[in-house]
């Protein structure tokens, strides 16, 4: 085992090198089973993580910013994400980019390149963010499930019934499914779940795009304005807060840096993992940006100032109801996979810490074979992961505010995890001279993103406080 650093144990286990021989072909240079990931599997993981529930709030976000600022902000975020992800990809190995020591997780990379208190700060922010993402995905999945129920109710009653539905039973259903899937032991064993989830992403994004285009044609023109929602529809103060929250929503829609290193650790070499990851990042960011621009812009074109916070569940659309059901079912399936993609690093962190702290405990370390050896059960994994899902589900039931939670998560995770740490690690690894042109430019980028994150967080908190004034826990949400 590696040494413990400032209260956070490293998320890697030193594996003894295998004997030289034919068996060596089955192992990588670190003694672990040979990695098989490619540009395509890495892209699938990224797309699964990126094209998530965030796409559904983009029409609303563009509605707050308008036709000029909305698309411009999305393009700026896509460039920043691609650039900082490329910097982060270079930090997978320490020293030589081809043969250097591997960093298996985001925190391993911070430990190797920065060390000190920054490791502890990074760990706290990263795992708090992953915890928050689990809550956000639970809320989003339940909203889509209630939308299916309400759409069918509206259709049956011909919109005469208000069709009030509580999201709580659906959050519980989602939680139970996550308890089952969370028993998959390792990140590299869920590649198939990522493929399924990526397909679902394109399914509901495409349906949202098609419905937006259809609605725009039916309207006989494009709605919206150059500056976004007008004063009068909202107060000047609300306009400011909602515009800031829109930045958080867009940041959340692009956020995946916290699991980039974990995804990169599934990639085979040669070529170097950094080259493969940069190609996967470019492909994924290009595809997602194209989808985001189309879905967000067409949603705003269809509804203008009345663009709903969630494009497929805000009931801007009612028909065809069966197509909406398919889209929302695809969202739920996608989020089941995305929840696992994000939470597996957190699960691994806790379990490796427990194994180190209690190496002789059968409860923590022993695997029990079931189903004729096809499946293994670990009591600690079963207990702790189930408890984690239960806690995130209960919190989701207490704070089911999709837009505000999405904006807050995006704001809190964007600057530190997507910009600050990748920039600082790159500067340390490449030994970029202080006050050189490159150093100054990187620091200016980091500072600008910090200002954006703080502003977006303030806007999202204001939205949560506004919602709490009228919300009653455990009551029908609609």
CSV table of C-alpha atoms in Angstrom, one decimal:
chain,number,residue,atom,x,y,z
A,1,UNK,CA,0.0,0.0,0.0
A,2,UNK,CA,1.1,3.6,-0.6
A,3,UNK,CA,1.5,6.0,2.3
A,4,UNK,CA,-1.3,8.0,3.7
A,5,UNK,CA,-1.2,11.7,2.8
A,6,UNK,CA,-2.9,14.3,5.0
A,7,UNK,CA,-5.8,12.1,6.0
A,8,UNK,CA,-6.5,11.0,2.5
A,9,UNK,CA,-5.1,7.6,1.5
A,10,UNK,CA,-4.0,7.3,-2.1
A,11,UNK,CA,-6.5,5.5,-4.3
A,12,UNK,CA,-3.9,3.1,-5.8
A,13,UNK,CA,-2.5,-0.2,-4.6
A,14,UNK,CA,1.1,-1.0,-5.5
A,15,UNK,CA,1.0,-4.3,-7.3
A,16,UNK,CA,4.1,-6.5,-7.5
A,17,UNK,CA,5.4,-6.9,-11.0
A,18,UNK,CA,4.7,-10.4,-12.5
A,19,UNK,CA,7.5,-12.8,-13.5
A,20,UNK,CA,8.9,-12.2,-17.0
A,21,UNK,CA,7.4,-14.7,-19.4
A,22,UNK,CA,4.4,-15.4,-21.6
A,23,UNK,CA,2.1,-14.2,-18.8
A,24,UNK,CA,3.6,-10.7,-19.1
A,25,UNK,CA,1.6,-10.1,-22.2
A,26,UNK,CA,-1.5,-10.1,-20.0
A,27,UNK,CA,-0.2,-7.2,-17.8
A,28,UNK,CA,0.6,-3.6,-18.2
A,29,UNK,CA,3.8,-1.9,-17.0
A,30,UNK,CA,2.4,-1.5,-13.5
A,31,UNK,CA,1.6,-5.2,-13.0
A,32,UNK,CA,-2.2,-4.7,-13.4
A,33,UNK,CA,-4.3,-6.6,-15.9
A,34,UNK,CA,-3.8,-5.2,-19.4
A,35,UNK,CA,-6.1,-2.2,-20.1
A,36,UNK,CA,-8.2,-2.5,-23.2
A,37,UNK,CA,-9.8,0.9,-23.5
A,38,UNK,CA,-9.8,2.9,-26.8
A,39,UNK,CA,-10.7,6.4,-28.1
A,40,UNK,CA,-14.2,5.0,-28.6
A,41,UNK,CA,-14.7,3.5,-25.1
A,42,UNK,CA,-13.2,6.6,-23.5
A,43,UNK,CA,-15.5,8.8,-25.6
A,44,UNK,CA,-18.5,6.7,-24.5
A,45,UNK,CA,-17.5,7.1,-20.8
A,46,UNK,CA,-17.2,10.9,-21.3
A,47,UNK,CA,-20.4,11.3,-23.3
A,48,UNK,CA,-22.2,9.3,-20.7
A,49,UNK,CA,-20.9,11.6,-18.0
A,50,UNK,CA,-21.4,14.9,-20.0
A,51,UNK,CA,-24.6,14.5,-22.0
A,52,UNK,CA,-26.6,14.0,-18.9
A,53,UNK,CA,-29.5,15.8,-17.2
A,54,UNK,CA,-27.7,19.1,-17.7
A,55,UNK,CA,-28.8,19.2,-21.4
A,56,UNK,CA,-32.4,19.5,-20.2
A,57,UNK,CA,-31.8,22.9,-18.5
A,58,UNK,CA,-29.9,24.5,-21.4
A,59,UNK,CA,-33.0,26.0,-23.1
A,60,UNK,CA,-33.9,27.7,-19.8
A,61,UNK,CA,-30.2,28.9,-19.4
A,62,UNK,CA,-30.1,30.4,-22.9
A,63,UNK,CA,-33.5,32.0,-22.2
A,64,UNK,CA,-32.0,33.9,-19.3
A,65,UNK,CA,-29.0,35.1,-21.3
A,66,UNK,CA,-30.5,35.6,-24.8
A,67,UNK,CA,-29.5,34.8,-28.3
A,68,UNK,CA,-26.2,36.6,-28.1
A,69,UNK,CA,-24.7,35.7,-24.7
A,70,UNK,CA,-26.3,32.2,-24.4
A,71,UNK,CA,-24.6,30.4,-27.4
A,72,UNK,CA,-21.4,32.5,-26.8
A,73,UNK,CA,-21.2,31.3,-23.1
A,74,UNK,CA,-21.7,27.7,-24.2
A,75,UNK,CA,-18.9,27.9,-26.8
A,76,UNK,CA,-16.5,29.5,-24.2
A,77,UNK,CA,-17.3,26.8,-21.7
A,78,UNK,CA,-16.7,24.1,-24.3
A,79,UNK,CA,-13.3,25.5,-25.1
A,80,UNK,CA,-12.3,25.9,-21.5
A,81,UNK,CA,-13.4,22.3,-20.7
A,82,UNK,CA,-11.4,20.9,-23.7
A,83,UNK,CA,-8.3,22.9,-22.9
A,84,UNK,CA,-8.2,22.1,-19.2
A,85,UNK,CA,-9.0,18.5,-19.8
A,86,UNK,CA,-6.0,18.3,-22.2
A,87,UNK,CA,-3.8,19.7,-19.4
A,88,UNK,CA,-5.3,17.1,-17.0
A,89,UNK,CA,-4.7,14.3,-19.5
A,90,UNK,CA,-0.9,15.1,-19.4
A,91,UNK,CA,-1.0,14.5,-15.6
A,92,UNK,CA,-2.0,10.8,-15.8
A,93,UNK,CA,1.7,9.9,-15.8
A,94,UNK,CA,4.3,11.6,-13.6
A,95,UNK,CA,7.7,12.3,-15.4
A,96,UNK,CA,7.9,10.6,-18.8
A,97,UNK,CA,4.5,10.8,-20.6
A,98,UNK,CA,4.9,7.2,-22.0
A,99,UNK,CA,6.7,5.3,-19.2
A,100,UNK,CA,6.3,7.5,-16.1
A,101,UNK,CA,4.5,6.4,-12.9
A,102,UNK,CA,0.7,6.1,-13.4
A,103,UNK,CA,-1.7,8.2,-11.4
A,104,UNK,CA,-4.8,6.1,-11.1
A,105,UNK,CA,-7.2,8.8,-9.9
A,106,UNK,CA,-7.6,12.5,-9.9
A,107,UNK,CA,-6.3,12.7,-6.3
A,108,UNK,CA,-3.3,10.5,-7.2
A,109,UNK,CA,-2.4,13.1,-9.8
A,110,UNK,CA,-2.8,16.0,-7.3
A,111,UNK,CA,-0.7,14.1,-4.8
A,112,UNK,CA,2.1,13.4,-7.4
A,113,UNK,CA,2.2,16.9,-8.8
A,114,UNK,CA,1.2,19.3,-6.0
A,115,UNK,CA,1.2,17.4,-2.7
A,116,UNK,CA,0.7,19.0,0.7
A,117,UNK,CA,-2.6,20.5,1.9
A,118,UNK,CA,-3.8,20.7,-1.7
A,119,UNK,CA,-4.4,16.9,-1.7
A,120,UNK,CA,-6.7,17.2,1.3
A,121,UNK,CA,-8.6,20.2,-0.2
A,122,UNK,CA,-8.9,18.5,-3.6
A,123,UNK,CA,-10.2,15.2,-2.0
A,124,UNK,CA,-12.9,17.1,0.0
A,125,UNK,CA,-14.1,19.1,-3.0
A,126,UNK,CA,-14.0,16.1,-5.4
A,127,UNK,CA,-16.0,13.7,-3.2
A,128,UNK,CA,-18.4,16.4,-2.0
A,129,UNK,CA,-19.1,17.1,-5.7
A,130,UNK,CA,-19.6,13.5,-6.5
A,131,UNK,CA,-22.0,13.2,-3.6
A,132,UNK,CA,-23.9,16.2,-4.9
A,133,UNK,CA,-24.0,14.8,-8.4
A,134,UNK,CA,-25.6,11.6,-7.0
A,135,UNK,CA,-28.3,13.8,-5.5
A,136,UNK,CA,-28.8,15.8,-8.7
A,137,UNK,CA,-29.2,12.7,-10.8
A,138,UNK,CA,-31.7,11.2,-8.3
A,139,UNK,CA,-33.8,14.3,-8.6
A,140,UNK,CA,-33.6,14.4,-12.4
A,141,UNK,CA,-34.5,10.7,-12.8
A,142,UNK,CA,-37.5,11.1,-10.5
A,143,UNK,CA,-38.7,14.2,-12.4
A,144,UNK,CA,-38.6,12.2,-15.6
A,145,UNK,CA,-40.5,9.3,-14.1
A,146,UNK,CA,-43.2,11.6,-12.7
A,147,UNK,CA,-43.3,13.3,-16.2
A,148,UNK,CA,-44.2,9.9,-17.8
A,149,UNK,CA,-47.0,9.5,-15.2
A,150,UNK,CA,-48.3,13.0,-15.8
A,151,UNK,CA,-48.1,12.9,-19.6
A,152,UNK,CA,-50.2,9.8,-19.6
A,153,UNK,CA,-52.6,11.3,-17.1
A,154,UNK,CA,-52.9,14.5,-19.2
A,155,UNK,CA,-53.6,12.4,-22.3
A,156,UNK,CA,-56.2,10.3,-20.6
A,157,UNK,CA,-58.0,13.3,-19.1
A,158,UNK,CA,-57.5,15.6,-22.1
A,159,UNK,CA,-55.7,18.1,-19.8
A,160,UNK,CA,-58.7,18.4,-17.6
A,161,UNK,CA,-57.1,16.8,-14.6
A,162,UNK,CA,-54.2,18.7,-12.9
A,163,UNK,CA,-52.5,15.3,-12.4
A,164,UNK,CA,-50.6,16.1,-9.2
A,165,UNK,CA,-47.9,13.5,-8.7
A,166,UNK,CA,-45.3,13.1,-5.9
A,167,UNK,CA,-41.8,12.4,-6.9
A,168,UNK,CA,-40.9,10.5,-3.7
A,169,UNK,CA,-42.0,7.0,-4.7
A,170,UNK,CA,-40.0,7.4,-8.0
A,171,UNK,CA,-36.9,8.5,-6.1
A,172,UNK,CA,-37.2,5.4,-4.0
A,173,UNK,CA,-37.5,3.2,-7.1
A,174,UNK,CA,-34.4,4.9,-8.6
A,175,UNK,CA,-32.5,4.4,-5.3
A,176,UNK,CA,-33.3,0.7,-5.2
A,177,UNK,CA,-32.0,0.3,-8.7
A,178,UNK,CA,-28.8,2.1,-7.8
A,179,UNK,CA,-28.3,-0.1,-4.8
A,180,UNK,CA,-28.3,-3.1,-7.1
A,181,UNK,CA,-26.0,-1.6,-9.8
A,182,UNK,CA,-23.7,-0.2,-7.1
A,183,UNK,CA,-22.6,-3.7,-6.2
A,184,UNK,CA,-20.6,-3.9,-9.5
A,185,UNK,CA,-17.1,-3.8,-7.9
A,186,UNK,CA,-14.9,-1.8,-10.3
A,187,UNK,CA,-15.1,1.1,-12.7
A,188,UNK,CA,-13.7,-1.0,-15.7
A,189,UNK,CA,-16.6,-3.5,-15.3
A,190,UNK,CA,-19.3,-0.9,-16.2
A,191,UNK,CA,-18.1,-0.1,-19.7
A,192,UNK,CA,-21.3,-1.8,-21.1
A,193,UNK,CA,-23.4,0.4,-18.8
A,194,UNK,CA,-21.7,3.5,-20.3
A,195,UNK,CA,-22.4,2.3,-23.8
A,196,UNK,CA,-26.1,1.9,-23.0
A,197,UNK,CA,-26.2,5.2,-21.2
A,198,UNK,CA,-24.5,7.0,-24.1
A,199,UNK,CA,-27.1,5.7,-26.5
A,200,UNK,CA,-29.9,6.8,-24.2
A,201,UNK,CA,-28.3,10.3,-24.1
A,202,UNK,CA,-28.5,10.7,-27.8
A,203,UNK,CA,-32.0,9.3,-27.8
A,204,UNK,CA,-33.6,11.9,-25.4
A,205,UNK,CA,-31.4,14.7,-26.7
A,206,UNK,CA,-32.5,14.0,-30.2
A,207,UNK,CA,-36.2,13.8,-29.2
A,208,UNK,CA,-35.9,17.1,-27.4
A,209,UNK,CA,-34.2,18.6,-30.4
A,210,UNK,CA,-36.9,17.3,-32.8
A,211,UNK,CA,-39.7,18.5,-30.6
A,212,UNK,CA,-38.1,21.9,-30.4
A,213,UNK,CA,-37.8,22.2,-34.2
A,214,UNK,CA,-41.4,21.0,-34.6
A,215,UNK,CA,-42.7,23.5,-32.1
A,216,UNK,CA,-40.7,26.3,-33.8
A,217,UNK,CA,-42.2,25.4,-37.1
A,218,UNK,CA,-45.7,25.3,-35.6
A,219,UNK,CA,-45.2,28.7,-34.1
A,220,UNK,CA,-44.4,30.1,-37.5
A,221,UNK,CA,-41.1,31.7,-36.3
A,222,UNK,CA,-38.3,31.8,-33.8
A,223,UNK,CA,-39.1,33.1,-30.3
A,224,UNK,CA,-36.8,34.8,-27.8
A,225,UNK,CA,-34.7,37.9,-27.8
A,226,UNK,CA,-31.1,39.1,-28.1
A,227,UNK,CA,-30.9,39.8,-24.3
A,228,UNK,CA,-33.0,37.0,-22.9
A,229,UNK,CA,-36.0,37.1,-20.6
A,230,UNK,CA,-37.3,40.6,-20.3
A,231,UNK,CA,-37.7,42.8,-17.3
A,232,UNK,CA,-41.4,42.6,-16.5
A,233,UNK,CA,-41.6,38.9,-16.9
A,234,UNK,CA,-39.2,38.9,-13.9
A,235,UNK,CA,-37.8,41.7,-11.7
A,236,UNK,CA,-34.4,43.2,-12.3
A,237,UNK,CA,-33.0,41.4,-9.3
A,238,UNK,CA,-34.5,38.1,-10.5
A,239,UNK,CA,-33.0,38.7,-13.9
A,240,UNK,CA,-29.5,39.1,-12.4
A,241,UNK,CA,-29.8,36.0,-10.2
A,242,UNK,CA,-31.2,33.8,-12.9
A,243,UNK,CA,-28.6,34.9,-15.4
A,244,UNK,CA,-25.9,34.0,-12.9
A,245,UNK,CA,-27.6,30.6,-12.3
A,246,UNK,CA,-27.6,30.0,-16.0
A,247,UNK,CA,-23.8,30.1,-15.9
A,248,UNK,CA,-23.9,27.3,-13.3
A,249,UNK,CA,-26.3,25.2,-15.3
A,250,UNK,CA,-24.0,25.4,-18.4
A,251,UNK,CA,-21.0,24.6,-16.3
A,252,UNK,CA,-22.8,21.5,-14.9
A,253,UNK,CA,-23.7,20.4,-18.3
A,254,UNK,CA,-20.1,20.2,-19.3
A,255,UNK,CA,-18.5,19.0,-16.1
A,256,UNK,CA,-16.7,15.7,-16.1
A,257,UNK,CA,-13.1,16.5,-15.2
A,258,UNK,CA,-13.4,14.9,-11.8
A,259,UNK,CA,-13.5,11.4,-13.4
A,260,UNK,CA,-11.2,12.1,-16.4
A,261,UNK,CA,-8.2,10.4,-14.8
A,262,UNK,CA,-10.3,7.4,-13.8
A,263,UNK,CA,-11.5,7.1,-17.4
A,264,UNK,CA,-8.0,7.5,-18.7
A,265,UNK,CA,-6.8,4.6,-16.5
A,266,UNK,CA,-9.0,2.3,-18.6
A,267,UNK,CA,-7.1,3.2,-21.8
A,268,UNK,CA,-4.6,0.8,-23.4
A,269,UNK,CA,-1.2,1.9,-24.7
A,270,UNK,CA,0.6,2.5,-27.0
A,271,UNK,CA,-0.1,5.1,-28.1
A,272,UNK,CA,0.4,7.1,-24.9
A,273,UNK,CA,-2.8,7.3,-22.8
A,274,UNK,CA,-2.6,11.2,-23.0
A,275,UNK,CA,-2.8,11.1,-26.8
A,276,UNK,CA,-5.7,8.8,-26.7
A,277,UNK,CA,-7.5,10.8,-24.0
A,278,UNK,CA,-7.0,14.1,-25.9
A,279,UNK,CA,-8.6,12.6,-29.0
A,280,UNK,CA,-11.5,11.2,-26.9
A,281,UNK,CA,-11.9,14.6,-25.3
A,282,UNK,CA,-11.9,16.5,-28.6
A,283,UNK,CA,-14.4,14.1,-30.1
A,284,UNK,CA,-16.6,14.1,-27.0
A,285,UNK,CA,-16.6,17.9,-26.5
A,286,UNK,CA,-17.3,18.5,-30.2
A,287,UNK,CA,-20.2,16.1,-30.2
A,288,UNK,CA,-21.7,17.3,-26.9
A,289,UNK,CA,-21.3,21.0,-27.9
A,290,UNK,CA,-23.1,20.4,-31.2
A,291,UNK,CA,-25.9,18.6,-29.3
A,292,UNK,CA,-26.1,21.3,-26.6
A,293,UNK,CA,-26.2,24.1,-29.1
A,294,UNK,CA,-29.0,22.5,-31.0
A,295,UNK,CA,-31.1,21.4,-28.0
A,296,UNK,CA,-30.6,24.6,-26.1
A,297,UNK,CA,-31.2,26.9,-29.0
A,298,UNK,CA,-34.1,25.1,-30.5
A,299,UNK,CA,-35.7,24.8,-27.0
A,300,UNK,CA,-35.4,28.6,-26.6
A,301,UNK,CA,-36.6,29.2,-30.2
A,302,UNK,CA,-39.7,27.1,-29.5
A,303,UNK,CA,-40.7,28.7,-26.1
A,304,UNK,CA,-38.8,32.0,-25.8
A,305,UNK,CA,-39.1,33.5,-22.3
A,306,UNK,CA,-41.4,30.6,-21.3
A,307,UNK,CA,-38.7,28.0,-21.8
A,308,UNK,CA,-39.1,25.4,-19.0
A,309,UNK,CA,-36.3,24.6,-16.5
A,310,UNK,CA,-36.4,21.0,-17.8
A,311,UNK,CA,-37.1,20.8,-21.5
A,312,UNK,CA,-38.8,17.4,-21.5
A,313,UNK,CA,-40.6,17.5,-18.1
A,314,UNK,CA,-41.5,21.2,-17.9
A,315,UNK,CA,-44.6,20.5,-20.1
A,316,UNK,CA,-43.9,22.9,-22.8
A,317,UNK,CA,-44.6,19.8,-24.9
A,318,UNK,CA,-47.6,17.6,-24.4
A,319,UNK,CA,-47.7,15.7,-27.7
A,320,UNK,CA,-47.0,13.2,-29.0
A,321,UNK,CA,-47.3,11.8,-25.5
A,322,UNK,CA,-45.8,8.4,-26.4
A,323,UNK,CA,-42.6,10.1,-27.7
A,324,UNK,CA,-42.2,12.1,-24.5
A,325,UNK,CA,-42.6,8.9,-22.6
A,326,UNK,CA,-39.8,7.3,-24.7
A,327,UNK,CA,-37.6,10.4,-24.1
A,328,UNK,CA,-38.1,10.4,-20.3
A,329,UNK,CA,-37.6,6.6,-20.1
A,330,UNK,CA,-34.3,7.2,-21.9
A,331,UNK,CA,-33.3,9.8,-19.4
A,332,UNK,CA,-34.0,7.5,-16.5
A,333,UNK,CA,-31.9,4.7,-18.1
A,334,UNK,CA,-29.1,7.1,-18.9
A,335,UNK,CA,-29.0,8.4,-15.3
A,336,UNK,CA,-28.9,5.0,-13.8
A,337,UNK,CA,-25.6,4.5,-15.7
A,338,UNK,CA,-24.3,8.0,-15.2
A,339,UNK,CA,-24.9,7.7,-11.4
A,340,UNK,CA,-22.5,4.7,-11.4
A,341,UNK,CA,-19.9,6.3,-13.6
A,342,UNK,CA,-19.7,9.3,-11.2
A,343,UNK,CA,-20.0,7.3,-7.9
A,344,UNK,CA,-17.5,4.5,-8.6
A,345,UNK,CA,-14.4,6.7,-7.8
A,346,UNK,CA,-16.1,7.6,-4.4
A,347,UNK,CA,-16.9,4.0,-3.7
A,348,UNK,CA,-13.3,2.9,-4.5
A,349,UNK,CA,-11.9,5.6,-2.3
A,350,UNK,CA,-13.8,4.6,0.8
A,351,UNK,CA,-13.2,0.8,0.2
A,352,UNK,CA,-9.5,1.2,-0.2
A,353,UNK,CA,-9.3,3.3,2.9
A,354,UNK,CA,-11.2,0.7,4.8
A,355,UNK,CA,-9.0,-2.1,3.5
A,356,UNK,CA,-5.9,-0.3,4.6
A,357,UNK,CA,-7.3,0.7,8.0
A,358,UNK,CA,-8.7,-2.8,8.8
A,359,UNK,CA,-6.6,-5.3,6.7
A,360,UNK,CA,-7.6,-8.4,8.7
A,361,UNK,CA,-11.3,-7.8,8.7
A,362,UNK,CA,-13.4,-10.4,6.9
A,363,UNK,CA,-16.3,-8.0,6.9
A,364,UNK,CA,-14.3,-5.5,4.8
A,365,UNK,CA,-12.1,-7.7,2.8
A,366,UNK,CA,-13.7,-11.1,2.2
A,367,UNK,CA,-15.5,-11.9,-1.0
A,368,UNK,CA,-18.4,-14.4,-1.0
A,369,UNK,CA,-19.0,-16.2,-4.3
A,370,UNK,CA,-22.7,-16.6,-5.3
A,371,UNK,CA,-24.5,-17.9,-8.4
A,372,UNK,CA,-21.9,-20.6,-9.0
A,373,UNK,CA,-19.0,-18.2,-8.7
A,374,UNK,CA,-20.3,-15.8,-11.3
A,375,UNK,CA,-21.0,-13.0,-8.8
A,376,UNK,CA,-19.1,-12.0,-5.6
A,377,UNK,CA,-20.6,-10.3,-2.6
A,378,UNK,CA,-18.6,-8.2,-0.1
A,379,UNK,CA,-20.5,-7.4,3.1
A,380,UNK,CA,-18.8,-4.0,3.6
A,381,UNK,CA,-19.4,-3.0,-0.1
A,382,UNK,CA,-23.0,-4.1,0.2
A,383,UNK,CA,-23.6,-2.2,3.5
A,384,UNK,CA,-21.7,1.0,2.7
A,385,UNK,CA,-22.8,1.5,-0.9
A,386,UNK,CA,-26.4,0.8,0.0
A,387,UNK,CA,-26.2,3.3,2.9
A,388,UNK,CA,-24.7,5.9,0.5
A,389,UNK,CA,-27.6,5.5,-2.0
A,390,UNK,CA,-30.2,5.7,0.8
A,391,UNK,CA,-28.7,9.0,2.1
A,392,UNK,CA,-28.6,10.6,-1.3
A,393,UNK,CA,-32.1,9.5,-2.0
A,394,UNK,CA,-33.4,11.0,1.3
A,395,UNK,CA,-31.7,14.3,0.7
A,396,UNK,CA,-33.1,14.4,-2.9
A,397,UNK,CA,-36.6,13.9,-1.4
A,398,UNK,CA,-36.0,16.9,0.9
A,399,UNK,CA,-34.6,19.2,-1.9
A,400,UNK,CA,-36.1,18.3,-5.2
A,401,UNK,CA,-35.2,21.5,-7.0
A,402,UNK,CA,-33.7,20.4,-10.3
A,403,UNK,CA,-32.6,23.7,-11.8
A,404,UNK,CA,-31.2,25.2,-8.6
A,405,UNK,CA,-29.3,22.1,-7.6
A,406,UNK,CA,-27.8,21.6,-11.1
A,407,UNK,CA,-26.6,25.2,-11.1
A,408,UNK,CA,-25.1,25.0,-7.6
A,409,UNK,CA,-23.3,21.7,-8.4
A,410,UNK,CA,-21.9,23.2,-11.6
A,411,UNK,CA,-20.7,26.3,-9.9
A,412,UNK,CA,-19.1,24.5,-6.9
A,413,UNK,CA,-17.2,22.0,-9.0
A,414,UNK,CA,-16.3,24.0,-12.1
A,415,UNK,CA,-13.4,26.2,-10.9
A,416,UNK,CA,-11.6,24.0,-8.4
A,417,UNK,CA,-11.8,20.7,-10.2
A,418,UNK,CA,-12.1,21.7,-13.9
A,419,UNK,CA,-9.8,24.6,-14.0
A,420,UNK,CA,-7.6,25.3,-10.8
A,421,UNK,CA,-6.1,21.9,-10.1
A,422,UNK,CA,-5.5,20.9,-13.8
A,423,UNK,CA,-3.8,24.3,-14.4
A,424,UNK,CA,-1.7,24.0,-11.2
A,425,UNK,CA,-0.7,20.4,-11.9
A,426,UNK,CA,0.3,21.2,-15.5
A,427,UNK,CA,2.4,24.2,-14.4
A,428,UNK,CA,4.1,21.9,-11.8
A,429,UNK,CA,4.7,19.0,-14.1
A,430,UNK,CA,5.9,21.0,-17.1
A,431,UNK,CA,7.8,23.4,-14.8
A,432,UNK,CA,6.3,26.5,-16.5
A,433,UNK,CA,8.4,29.5,-15.3
A,434,UNK,CA,6.6,31.9,-12.9
A,435,UNK,CA,5.6,35.2,-14.6
A,436,UNK,CA,6.3,33.8,-18.1
A,437,UNK,CA,3.7,34.5,-20.7
A,438,UNK,CA,2.2,31.0,-20.5
A,439,UNK,CA,2.1,31.1,-16.7
A,440,UNK,CA,0.3,34.5,-16.7
A,441,UNK,CA,-2.2,33.4,-19.3
A,442,UNK,CA,-3.0,30.2,-17.3
A,443,UNK,CA,-3.4,32.2,-14.1
A,444,UNK,CA,-5.7,34.7,-15.8
A,445,UNK,CA,-7.8,31.8,-17.1
A,446,UNK,CA,-8.1,30.4,-13.6
A,447,UNK,CA,-9.0,33.7,-12.0
A,448,UNK,CA,-11.7,34.4,-14.6
A,449,UNK,CA,-13.2,31.0,-14.0
A,450,UNK,CA,-13.1,31.6,-10.2
A,451,UNK,CA,-15.2,34.8,-10.7
A,452,UNK,CA,-17.7,32.9,-12.8
A,453,UNK,CA,-18.0,30.1,-10.3
A,454,UNK,CA,-18.6,32.4,-7.4
A,455,UNK,CA,-21.2,34.4,-9.3
A,456,UNK,CA,-23.0,31.2,-10.5
A,457,UNK,CA,-23.0,29.8,-7.0
A,458,UNK,CA,-24.6,33.0,-5.6
A,459,UNK,CA,-27.3,32.9,-8.3
A,460,UNK,CA,-28.1,29.2,-7.5
A,461,UNK,CA,-28.3,29.7,-3.7
A,462,UNK,CA,-30.7,32.6,-4.3
A,463,UNK,CA,-32.8,30.2,-6.4
A,464,UNK,CA,-32.8,27.5,-3.7
A,465,UNK,CA,-33.8,30.1,-1.0
A,466,UNK,CA,-36.7,31.3,-3.2
A,467,UNK,CA,-37.9,27.7,-3.8
A,468,UNK,CA,-37.7,26.9,0.0
A,469,UNK,CA,-40.2,29.7,0.8
A,470,UNK,CA,-43.0,27.8,-0.9
A,471,UNK,CA,-41.9,24.1,-0.8
A,472,UNK,CA,-43.3,21.6,1.6
A,473,UNK,CA,-41.3,18.3,1.9
A,474,UNK,CA,-42.9,15.0,1.0
A,475,UNK,CA,-45.9,16.6,-0.7
A,476,UNK,CA,-47.0,16.2,-4.3
A,477,UNK,CA,-44.6,18.3,-6.3
A,478,UNK,CA,-46.9,19.2,-9.1
